[in-house]
XYZ file of C-alpha atoms in Angstrom:
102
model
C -3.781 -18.827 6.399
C -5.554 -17.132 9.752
C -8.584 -15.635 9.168
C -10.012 -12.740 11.698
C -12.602 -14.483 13.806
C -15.014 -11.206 13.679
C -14.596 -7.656 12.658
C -13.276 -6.582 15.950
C -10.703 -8.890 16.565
C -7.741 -8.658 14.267
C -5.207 -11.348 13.559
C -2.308 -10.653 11.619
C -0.750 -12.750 8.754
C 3.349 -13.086 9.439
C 6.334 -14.182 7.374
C 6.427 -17.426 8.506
C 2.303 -18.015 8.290
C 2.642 -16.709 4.398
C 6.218 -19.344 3.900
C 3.727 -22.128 5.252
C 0.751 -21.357 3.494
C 3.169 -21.060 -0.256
C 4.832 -24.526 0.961
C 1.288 -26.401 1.299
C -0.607 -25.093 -1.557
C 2.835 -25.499 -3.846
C 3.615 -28.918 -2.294
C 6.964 -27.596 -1.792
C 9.806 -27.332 1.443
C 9.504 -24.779 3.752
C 13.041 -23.883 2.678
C 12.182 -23.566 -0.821
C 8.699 -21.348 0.199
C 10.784 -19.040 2.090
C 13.317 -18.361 -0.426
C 10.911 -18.318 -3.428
C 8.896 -15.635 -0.791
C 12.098 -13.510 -0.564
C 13.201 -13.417 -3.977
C 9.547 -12.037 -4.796
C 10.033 -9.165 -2.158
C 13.758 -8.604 -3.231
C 12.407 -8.111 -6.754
C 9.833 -5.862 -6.023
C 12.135 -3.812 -3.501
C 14.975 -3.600 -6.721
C 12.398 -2.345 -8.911
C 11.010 0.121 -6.531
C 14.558 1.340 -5.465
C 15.220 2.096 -9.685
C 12.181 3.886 -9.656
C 9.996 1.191 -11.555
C 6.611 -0.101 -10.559
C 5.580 -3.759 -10.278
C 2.012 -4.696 -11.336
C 0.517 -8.497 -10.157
C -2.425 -8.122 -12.450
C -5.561 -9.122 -10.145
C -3.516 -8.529 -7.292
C -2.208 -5.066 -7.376
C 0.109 -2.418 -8.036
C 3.508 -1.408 -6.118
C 5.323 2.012 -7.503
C 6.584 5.278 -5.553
C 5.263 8.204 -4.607
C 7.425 11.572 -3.509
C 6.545 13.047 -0.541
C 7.321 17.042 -0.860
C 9.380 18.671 2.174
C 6.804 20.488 4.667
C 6.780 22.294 7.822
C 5.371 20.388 10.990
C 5.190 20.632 14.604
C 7.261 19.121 17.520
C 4.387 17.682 20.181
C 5.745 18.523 23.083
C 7.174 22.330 22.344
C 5.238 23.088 19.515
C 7.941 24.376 17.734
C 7.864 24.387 13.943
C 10.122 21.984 12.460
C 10.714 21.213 9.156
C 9.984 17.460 7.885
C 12.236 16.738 4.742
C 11.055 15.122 1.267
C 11.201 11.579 0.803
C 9.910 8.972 -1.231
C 7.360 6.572 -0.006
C 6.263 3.246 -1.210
C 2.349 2.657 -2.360
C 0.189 -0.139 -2.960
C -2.945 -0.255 -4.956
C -5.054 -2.967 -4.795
C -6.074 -5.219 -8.277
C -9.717 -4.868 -8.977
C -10.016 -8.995 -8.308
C -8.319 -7.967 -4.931
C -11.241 -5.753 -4.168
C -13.762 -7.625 -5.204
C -12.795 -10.663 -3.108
C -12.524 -8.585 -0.207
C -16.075 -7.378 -0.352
């Protein structure tokens, strides 16, 4: 995995880096890394889509919030529009997750 060669420059972590990463430290095929990669986010997507959360203890915790309709603004007429309510996926980091990070 890429690490960020200073706190200004950002390098960011893709599909394919993570499918390479699981393949090495797993000693499996790329093929198998990728697939075992999208079941995990297929599983966590069907739970969040019935409403369930998904805790990785140490890692974190997936679930979904509602997001209440509200009036906003257009930017270029500044004409009050109104934004409807949707739901809105959340993540909150494990408290090993945090503590690695600082």
């Amino acid at each position: 995995m890429r690490r960020p060669a200073s706190s200004r420059e950002e390098q960011l972590v893709n599909k394919t880096d993570l499918i390479e990463h699981i393949a090495r430290q797993a000693d499996i095929s790329k093929a198998s890394a990728a697939r075992a990669l999208d079941s995990v986010i297929d599983g966590i997507t069907a739970s969040l889509v019935q409403g369930e959360s998904v805790s990785l203890v140490g890692f974190g915790s997936f679930s979904v919030t509602r997001r209440a309709a509200r009036a906003g603004r257009n930017p270029r007429t500044g004409a009050v529009i109104r934004i409807g309510a949707t739901s809105m996926p959340r993540f909150r980091p494990g408290k090993a997750l945090r503590d690695a990070l600082v």
